Tab-separated table of N, CA and C in Angstrom:
chain	number	residue	atom	x	y	z
A	1	MET	N	25.652	0.586	6.943
A	1	MET	CA	25.094	1.500	5.961
A	1	MET	C	24.652	0.747	4.700
A	2	GLN	N	25.444	-0.228	4.248
A	2	GLN	CA	25.110	-1.005	3.061
A	2	GLN	C	23.772	-1.730	3.229
A	3	GLN	N	23.539	-2.315	4.407
A	3	GLN	CA	22.275	-3.005	4.673
A	3	GLN	C	21.112	-2.033	4.564
A	4	SER	N	21.291	-0.805	5.066
A	4	SER	CA	20.231	0.196	5.015
A	4	SER	C	19.873	0.552	3.575
A	5	ILE	N	20.878	0.702	2.721
A	5	ILE	CA	20.630	1.012	1.311
A	5	ILE	C	19.904	-0.162	0.644
A	6	GLN	N	20.330	-1.366	0.933
A	6	GLN	CA	19.673	-2.549	0.373
A	6	GLN	C	18.234	-2.644	0.868
A	7	ASP	N	18.008	-2.402	2.159
A	7	ASP	CA	16.654	-2.435	2.705
A	7	ASP	C	15.783	-1.370	2.054
A	8	GLU	N	16.319	-0.170	1.862
A	8	GLU	CA	15.531	0.891	1.237
A	8	GLU	C	15.142	0.501	-0.184
A	9	GLN	N	16.068	-0.060	-0.934
A	9	GLN	CA	15.757	-0.503	-2.298
A	9	GLN	C	14.700	-1.603	-2.278
A	10	THR	N	14.823	-2.526	-1.348
A	10	THR	CA	13.859	-3.624	-1.240
A	10	THR	C	12.468	-3.097	-0.907
A	11	VAL	N	12.397	-2.170	0.049
A	11	VAL	CA	11.110	-1.598	0.441
A	11	VAL	C	10.494	-0.810	-0.710
A	12	ARG	N	11.292	-0.002	-1.385
A	12	ARG	CA	10.763	0.762	-2.522
A	12	ARG	C	10.226	-0.176	-3.616
A	13	GLN	N	10.928	-1.269	-3.866
A	13	GLN	CA	10.463	-2.231	-4.869
A	13	GLN	C	9.165	-2.900	-4.413
A	14	LEU	N	9.077	-3.260	-3.136
A	14	LEU	CA	7.862	-3.877	-2.602
A	14	LEU	C	6.681	-2.920	-2.762
A	15	LEU	N	6.878	-1.641	-2.464
A	15	LEU	CA	5.801	-0.656	-2.597
A	15	LEU	C	5.388	-0.489	-4.062
A	16	ALA	N	6.346	-0.520	-4.974
A	16	ALA	CA	6.027	-0.446	-6.406
A	16	ALA	C	5.277	-1.696	-6.847
A	17	ASP	N	5.718	-2.858	-6.360
A	17	ASP	CA	5.035	-4.115	-6.688
A	17	ASP	C	3.604	-4.105	-6.163
A	18	PHE	N	3.411	-3.528	-4.974
A	18	PHE	CA	2.067	-3.429	-4.398
A	18	PHE	C	1.160	-2.608	-5.318
A	19	SER	N	1.631	-1.438	-5.755
A	19	SER	CA	0.820	-0.582	-6.632
A	19	SER	C	0.484	-1.298	-7.939
A	20	THR	N	1.460	-1.979	-8.522
A	20	THR	CA	1.225	-2.712	-9.769
A	20	THR	C	0.195	-3.817	-9.565
A	21	ALA	N	0.320	-4.546	-8.470
A	21	ALA	CA	-0.619	-5.642	-8.199
A	21	ALA	C	-2.034	-5.120	-7.956
A	22	VAL	N	-2.163	-3.953	-7.314
A	22	VAL	CA	-3.486	-3.351	-7.122
A	22	VAL	C	-4.068	-2.971	-8.482
A	23	LEU	N	-3.279	-2.297	-9.316
A	23	LEU	CA	-3.752	-1.921	-10.653
A	23	LEU	C	-4.210	-3.144	-11.446
A	24	ASP	N	-3.462	-4.228	-11.311
A	24	ASP	CA	-3.780	-5.460	-12.038
A	24	ASP	C	-4.815	-6.329	-11.327
A	25	GLN	N	-5.230	-5.920	-10.116
A	25	GLN	CA	-6.149	-6.705	-9.295
A	25	GLN	C	-5.638	-8.142	-9.143
A	26	ASP	N	-4.353	-8.253	-8.883
A	26	ASP	CA	-3.669	-9.538	-8.829
A	26	ASP	C	-3.542	-10.007	-7.378
A	27	GLY	N	-4.550	-10.714	-6.911
A	27	GLY	CA	-4.571	-11.214	-5.542
A	27	GLY	C	-3.379	-12.081	-5.185
A	28	PRO	N	-2.990	-13.053	-6.046
A	28	PRO	CA	-1.831	-13.877	-5.715
A	28	PRO	C	-0.524	-13.082	-5.588
A	29	ALA	N	-0.392	-11.997	-6.328
A	29	ALA	CA	0.804	-11.151	-6.192
A	29	ALA	C	0.734	-10.299	-4.933
A	30	LEU	N	-0.465	-9.870	-4.554
A	30	LEU	CA	-0.636	-9.045	-3.361
A	30	LEU	C	-0.452	-9.837	-2.068
A	31	ASP	N	-0.938	-11.057	-2.059
A	31	ASP	CA	-0.973	-11.861	-0.835
A	31	ASP	C	0.356	-11.898	-0.078
A	32	PRO	N	1.482	-12.220	-0.716
A	32	PRO	CA	2.722	-12.301	0.052
A	32	PRO	C	3.291	-10.940	0.470
A	33	LEU	N	2.789	-9.863	-0.115
A	33	LEU	CA	3.267	-8.529	0.249
A	33	LEU	C	2.652	-8.049	1.558
A	34	LEU	N	1.509	-8.631	1.926
A	34	LEU	CA	0.778	-8.233	3.120
A	34	LEU	C	0.980	-9.258	4.229
A	35	ALA	N	1.300	-8.770	5.429
A	35	ALA	CA	1.452	-9.652	6.585
A	35	ALA	C	0.108	-10.290	6.929
A	36	GLU	N	0.145	-11.436	7.579
A	36	GLU	CA	-1.095	-12.117	7.959
A	36	GLU	C	-1.957	-11.254	8.880
A	37	ASP	N	-1.335	-10.430	9.718
A	37	ASP	CA	-2.093	-9.570	10.635
A	37	ASP	C	-2.254	-8.141	10.085
A	38	TYR	N	-2.139	-7.994	8.782
A	38	TYR	CA	-2.291	-6.709	8.097
A	38	TYR	C	-3.620	-6.046	8.480
A	39	ALA	N	-3.581	-4.716	8.632
A	39	ALA	CA	-4.789	-3.933	8.906
A	39	ALA	C	-4.794	-2.704	8.007
A	40	TYR	N	-5.962	-2.398	7.465
A	40	TYR	CA	-6.147	-1.234	6.595
A	40	TYR	C	-7.266	-0.381	7.167
A	41	VAL	N	-6.977	0.905	7.339
A	41	VAL	CA	-7.996	1.840	7.812
A	41	VAL	C	-8.531	2.582	6.595
A	42	THR	N	-9.812	2.387	6.313
A	42	THR	CA	-10.465	2.980	5.145
A	42	THR	C	-10.679	4.484	5.362
A	43	PRO	N	-11.028	5.219	4.298
A	43	PRO	CA	-11.338	6.643	4.463
A	43	PRO	C	-12.484	6.895	5.447
A	44	ALA	N	-13.367	5.904	5.622
A	44	ALA	CA	-14.486	6.046	6.563
A	44	ALA	C	-14.086	5.679	7.992
A	45	GLY	N	-12.826	5.281	8.192
A	45	GLY	CA	-12.356	4.930	9.533
A	45	GLY	C	-12.606	3.494	9.925
A	46	VAL	N	-13.029	2.670	8.975
A	46	VAL	CA	-13.288	1.257	9.248
A	46	VAL	C	-11.974	0.486	9.104
A	47	VAL	N	-11.699	-0.404	10.041
A	47	VAL	CA	-10.505	-1.238	9.976
A	47	VAL	C	-10.878	-2.567	9.322
A	48	VAL	N	-10.152	-2.918	8.260
A	48	VAL	CA	-10.389	-4.190	7.589
A	48	VAL	C	-9.112	-5.029	7.643
A	49	ASN	N	-9.287	-6.339	7.599
A	49	ASN	CA	-8.139	-7.239	7.670
A	49	ASN	C	-7.644	-7.577	6.259
A	50	LYS	N	-6.632	-8.407	6.201
A	50	LYS	CA	-6.010	-8.787	4.935
A	50	LYS	C	-7.011	-9.407	3.968
A	51	ALA	N	-7.777	-10.375	4.430
A	51	ALA	CA	-8.728	-11.058	3.554
A	51	ALA	C	-9.768	-10.086	2.999
A	52	GLN	N	-10.262	-9.190	3.835
A	52	GLN	CA	-11.253	-8.211	3.398
A	52	GLN	C	-10.660	-7.237	2.378
A	53	ARG	N	-9.435	-6.812	2.600
A	53	ARG	CA	-8.769	-5.874	1.685
A	53	ARG	C	-8.518	-6.547	0.339
A	54	LEU	N	-8.021	-7.766	0.361
A	54	LEU	CA	-7.791	-8.481	-0.895
A	54	LEU	C	-9.097	-8.705	-1.646
A	55	ALA	N	-10.157	-9.041	-0.931
A	55	ALA	CA	-11.455	-9.258	-1.568
A	55	ALA	C	-11.960	-7.985	-2.234
A	56	ALA	N	-11.782	-6.835	-1.581
A	56	ALA	CA	-12.239	-5.560	-2.149
A	56	ALA	C	-11.437	-5.199	-3.401
A	57	ILE	N	-10.138	-5.405	-3.354
A	57	ILE	CA	-9.282	-5.055	-4.495
A	57	ILE	C	-9.564	-5.942	-5.695
A	58	THR	N	-9.801	-7.210	-5.456
A	58	THR	CA	-9.949	-8.169	-6.560
A	58	THR	C	-11.400	-8.414	-6.973
A	59	ALA	N	-12.343	-7.741	-6.339
A	59	ALA	CA	-13.767	-7.950	-6.648
A	59	ALA	C	-14.072	-7.588	-8.105
A	60	PRO	N	-15.030	-8.293	-8.714
A	60	PRO	CA	-15.396	-7.991	-10.106
A	60	PRO	C	-15.893	-6.564	-10.315
A	61	ASN	N	-16.489	-5.960	-9.278
A	61	ASN	CA	-16.985	-4.589	-9.423
A	61	ASN	C	-15.983	-3.558	-8.903
A	62	SER	N	-14.726	-3.961	-8.800
A	62	SER	CA	-13.626	-3.037	-8.524
A	62	SER	C	-12.725	-2.997	-9.748
A	63	HIS	N	-12.176	-1.822	-10.026
A	63	HIS	CA	-11.159	-1.706	-11.076
A	63	HIS	C	-10.382	-0.424	-10.832
A	64	PHE	N	-9.140	-0.445	-11.251
A	64	PHE	CA	-8.263	0.700	-11.040
A	64	PHE	C	-7.650	1.078	-12.383
A	65	ASP	N	-7.909	2.310	-12.804
A	65	ASP	CA	-7.390	2.800	-14.074
A	65	ASP	C	-6.056	3.519	-13.885
A	66	GLN	N	-5.872	4.101	-12.711
A	66	GLN	CA	-4.660	4.875	-12.456
A	66	GLN	C	-4.394	4.915	-10.959
A	67	ILE	N	-3.137	4.747	-10.597
A	67	ILE	CA	-2.669	5.010	-9.236
A	67	ILE	C	-1.307	5.679	-9.393
A	68	ASP	N	-1.263	6.964	-9.135
A	68	ASP	CA	-0.010	7.715	-9.207
A	68	ASP	C	0.374	8.145	-7.804
A	69	LYS	N	1.659	8.105	-7.528
A	69	LYS	CA	2.154	8.447	-6.201
A	69	LYS	C	3.194	9.552	-6.327
A	70	ASP	N	3.057	10.571	-5.485
A	70	ASP	CA	4.095	11.601	-5.401
A	70	ASP	C	4.192	12.066	-3.950
A	71	GLU	N	5.007	13.060	-3.716
A	71	GLU	CA	5.251	13.543	-2.353
A	71	GLU	C	5.537	12.376	-1.410
A	72	GLN	N	6.296	11.425	-1.910
A	72	GLN	CA	6.607	10.216	-1.153
A	72	GLN	C	7.769	10.477	-0.197
A	73	VAL	N	7.552	10.133	1.066
A	73	VAL	CA	8.604	10.175	2.078
A	73	VAL	C	8.709	8.777	2.663
A	74	LEU	N	9.910	8.222	2.652
A	74	LEU	CA	10.132	6.888	3.179
A	74	LEU	C	11.220	6.958	4.233
A	75	ASN	N	10.911	6.481	5.427
A	75	ASN	CA	11.878	6.435	6.519
A	75	ASN	C	12.020	4.997	6.991
A	76	LEU	N	13.268	4.580	7.188
A	76	LEU	CA	13.554	3.241	7.704
A	76	LEU	C	14.127	3.348	9.105
A	77	TYR	N	13.668	2.470	9.983
A	77	TYR	CA	14.102	2.401	11.367
A	77	TYR	C	14.404	0.942	11.693
A	78	ASP	N	15.626	0.518	11.447
A	78	ASP	CA	16.057	-0.845	11.726
A	78	ASP	C	15.162	-1.837	10.978
A	79	THR	N	14.165	-2.425	11.623
A	79	THR	CA	13.307	-3.421	10.965
A	79	THR	C	11.896	-2.893	10.694
A	80	THR	N	11.750	-1.577	10.680
A	80	THR	CA	10.456	-0.951	10.397
A	80	THR	C	10.656	0.139	9.347
A	81	ALA	N	9.707	0.247	8.440
A	81	ALA	CA	9.725	1.304	7.436
A	81	ALA	C	8.356	1.971	7.417
A	82	VAL	N	8.362	3.297	7.230
A	82	VAL	CA	7.125	4.057	7.164
A	82	VAL	C	7.166	4.926	5.905
A	83	GLU	N	6.137	4.774	5.093
A	83	GLU	CA	5.998	5.604	3.899
A	83	GLU	C	4.743	6.459	4.052
A	84	ILE	N	4.882	7.732	3.718
A	84	ILE	CA	3.727	8.623	3.614
A	84	ILE	C	3.793	9.218	2.216
A	85	ALA	N	2.683	9.123	1.482
A	85	ALA	CA	2.665	9.580	0.101
A	85	ALA	C	1.301	10.162	-0.248
A	86	ARG	N	1.309	10.978	-1.286
A	86	ARG	CA	0.056	11.476	-1.846
A	86	ARG	C	-0.265	10.618	-3.062
A	87	LEU	N	-1.517	10.195	-3.172
A	87	LEU	CA	-1.958	9.345	-4.271
A	87	LEU	C	-3.006	10.051	-5.115
A	88	THR	N	-2.979	9.780	-6.390
A	88	THR	CA	-4.055	10.149	-7.293
A	88	THR	C	-4.587	8.832	-7.835
A	89	ILE	N	-5.861	8.587	-7.592
A	89	ILE	CA	-6.475	7.307	-7.938
A	89	ILE	C	-7.666	7.544	-8.852
A	90	GLN	N	-7.780	6.709	-9.867
A	90	GLN	CA	-8.968	6.690	-10.710
A	90	GLN	C	-9.449	5.251	-10.782
A	91	GLY	N	-10.723	5.065	-10.491
A	91	GLY	CA	-11.290	3.729	-10.561
A	91	GLY	C	-12.485	3.572	-9.662
A	92	GLN	N	-12.824	2.313	-9.381
A	92	GLN	CA	-13.951	1.979	-8.517
A	92	GLN	C	-13.530	0.882	-7.553
A	93	VAL	N	-14.085	0.949	-6.354
A	93	VAL	CA	-13.903	-0.110	-5.364
A	93	VAL	C	-15.288	-0.575	-4.952
A	94	LEU	N	-15.554	-1.847	-5.185
A	94	LEU	CA	-16.851	-2.449	-4.862
A	94	LEU	C	-18.011	-1.639	-5.439
A	95	GLY	N	-17.838	-1.201	-6.697
A	95	GLY	CA	-18.892	-0.474	-7.394
A	95	GLY	C	-19.002	0.999	-7.043
A	96	GLN	N	-18.197	1.468	-6.114
A	96	GLN	CA	-18.233	2.878	-5.697
A	96	GLN	C	-17.084	3.636	-6.359
A	97	ASP	N	-17.358	4.853	-6.824
A	97	ASP	CA	-16.317	5.667	-7.434
A	97	ASP	C	-15.201	5.916	-6.416
A	98	ALA	N	-13.990	5.610	-6.808
A	98	ALA	CA	-12.837	5.795	-5.921
A	98	ALA	C	-11.862	6.819	-6.494
A	99	THR	N	-12.324	7.616	-7.467
A	99	THR	CA	-11.468	8.629	-8.071
A	99	THR	C	-11.255	9.750	-7.058
A	100	GLN	N	-9.979	10.000	-6.725
A	100	GLN	CA	-9.692	10.962	-5.666
A	100	GLN	C	-8.197	11.207	-5.524
A	101	HIS	N	-7.893	12.231	-4.731
A	101	HIS	CA	-6.544	12.479	-4.233
A	101	HIS	C	-6.567	12.066	-2.771
A	102	ALA	N	-5.490	11.479	-2.306
A	102	ALA	CA	-5.481	10.975	-0.937
A	102	ALA	C	-4.059	10.943	-0.387
A	103	ARG	N	-3.983	10.799	0.931
A	103	ARG	CA	-2.719	10.513	1.624
A	103	ARG	C	-2.800	9.085	2.132
A	104	MET	N	-1.707	8.363	1.950
A	104	MET	CA	-1.641	6.991	2.433
A	104	MET	C	-0.397	6.858	3.290
A	105	SER	N	-0.590	6.306	4.468
A	105	SER	CA	0.525	5.920	5.331
A	105	SER	C	0.638	4.406	5.259
A	106	THR	N	1.843	3.919	5.051
A	106	THR	CA	2.093	2.487	4.959
A	106	THR	C	3.214	2.130	5.923
A	107	VAL	N	2.993	1.108	6.734
A	107	VAL	CA	3.993	0.633	7.684
A	107	VAL	C	4.418	-0.770	7.258
A	108	LEU	N	5.716	-0.958	7.156
A	108	LEU	CA	6.277	-2.260	6.789
A	108	LEU	C	7.198	-2.725	7.901
A	109	VAL	N	7.272	-4.032	8.062
A	109	VAL	CA	8.135	-4.631	9.086
A	109	VAL	C	8.954	-5.737	8.433
A	110	LYS	N	10.203	-5.837	8.862
A	110	LYS	CA	11.084	-6.901	8.384
A	110	LYS	C	11.178	-7.968	9.462
A	111	GLU	N	10.705	-9.167	9.133
A	111	GLU	CA	10.782	-10.319	10.036
A	111	GLU	C	11.395	-11.474	9.281
A	112	ALA	N	12.300	-12.156	9.915
A	112	ALA	CA	12.985	-13.311	9.315
A	112	ALA	C	13.562	-12.948	7.947
A	113	GLY	N	14.097	-11.726	7.836
A	113	GLY	CA	14.744	-11.282	6.613
A	113	GLY	C	13.807	-10.866	5.499
A	114	ARG	N	12.509	-10.765	5.782
A	114	ARG	CA	11.508	-10.480	4.748
A	114	ARG	C	10.663	-9.267	5.131
A	115	TRP	N	10.538	-8.316	4.208
A	115	TRP	CA	9.700	-7.134	4.419
A	115	TRP	C	8.261	-7.443	4.001
A	116	GLN	N	7.298	-6.964	4.810
A	116	GLN	CA	5.876	-7.055	4.475
A	116	GLN	C	5.158	-5.810	4.968
A	117	ILE	N	4.061	-5.501	4.309
A	117	ILE	CA	3.205	-4.395	4.743
A	117	ILE	C	2.342	-4.898	5.887
A	118	VAL	N	2.357	-4.174	7.021
A	118	VAL	CA	1.555	-4.593	8.172
A	118	VAL	C	0.349	-3.684	8.394
A	119	ALA	N	0.433	-2.435	7.926
A	119	ALA	CA	-0.688	-1.521	8.146
A	119	ALA	C	-0.676	-0.414	7.099
A	120	GLN	N	-1.888	0.027	6.745
A	120	GLN	CA	-2.061	1.181	5.867
A	120	GLN	C	-3.238	2.001	6.375
A	121	HIS	N	-3.095	3.309	6.226
A	121	HIS	CA	-4.152	4.237	6.626
A	121	HIS	C	-4.359	5.197	5.472
A	122	PHE	N	-5.596	5.391	5.080
A	122	PHE	CA	-5.943	6.119	3.867
A	122	PHE	C	-6.860	7.293	4.231
A	123	ASN	N	-6.469	8.515	3.833
A	123	ASN	CA	-7.301	9.699	4.048
A	123	ASN	C	-7.498	10.426	2.728
A	124	ARG	N	-8.724	10.748	2.411
A	124	ARG	CA	-8.992	11.569	1.222
A	124	ARG	C	-8.489	12.985	1.465
A	125	ILE	N	-8.012	13.609	0.381
A	125	ILE	CA	-7.662	15.024	0.416
A	125	ILE	C	-8.844	15.767	-0.187
A	126	PRO	N	-9.495	16.638	0.594
A	126	PRO	CA	-10.675	17.356	0.071
A	126	PRO	C	-10.329	18.231	-1.128
């Protein structure tokens, strides 16, 4: 039980660090949070890899003014964690307005004692 509580705290901190790094467009801080085989499904259904996602977040014509998260549900299953949350985002991604409400699913895996984000799926809320 103690390991589970520690893992939950670690995962919650990693998710908070991810949001902060996105707001700051801090590629070096984001890089170790994402697994090498990370995949992100965009609102348009396009799958992008880690390098593409980092490039979009850190691009000069991207900026994030606000990322708020609520309705967060986090479940841990041994070495896997799944978060589903509602996001409120204000900003731009690659010059396109990204201000919206959305649902994000995030999957994390613990390998060699280290948690990383392996997949995210993003859906706009109409």
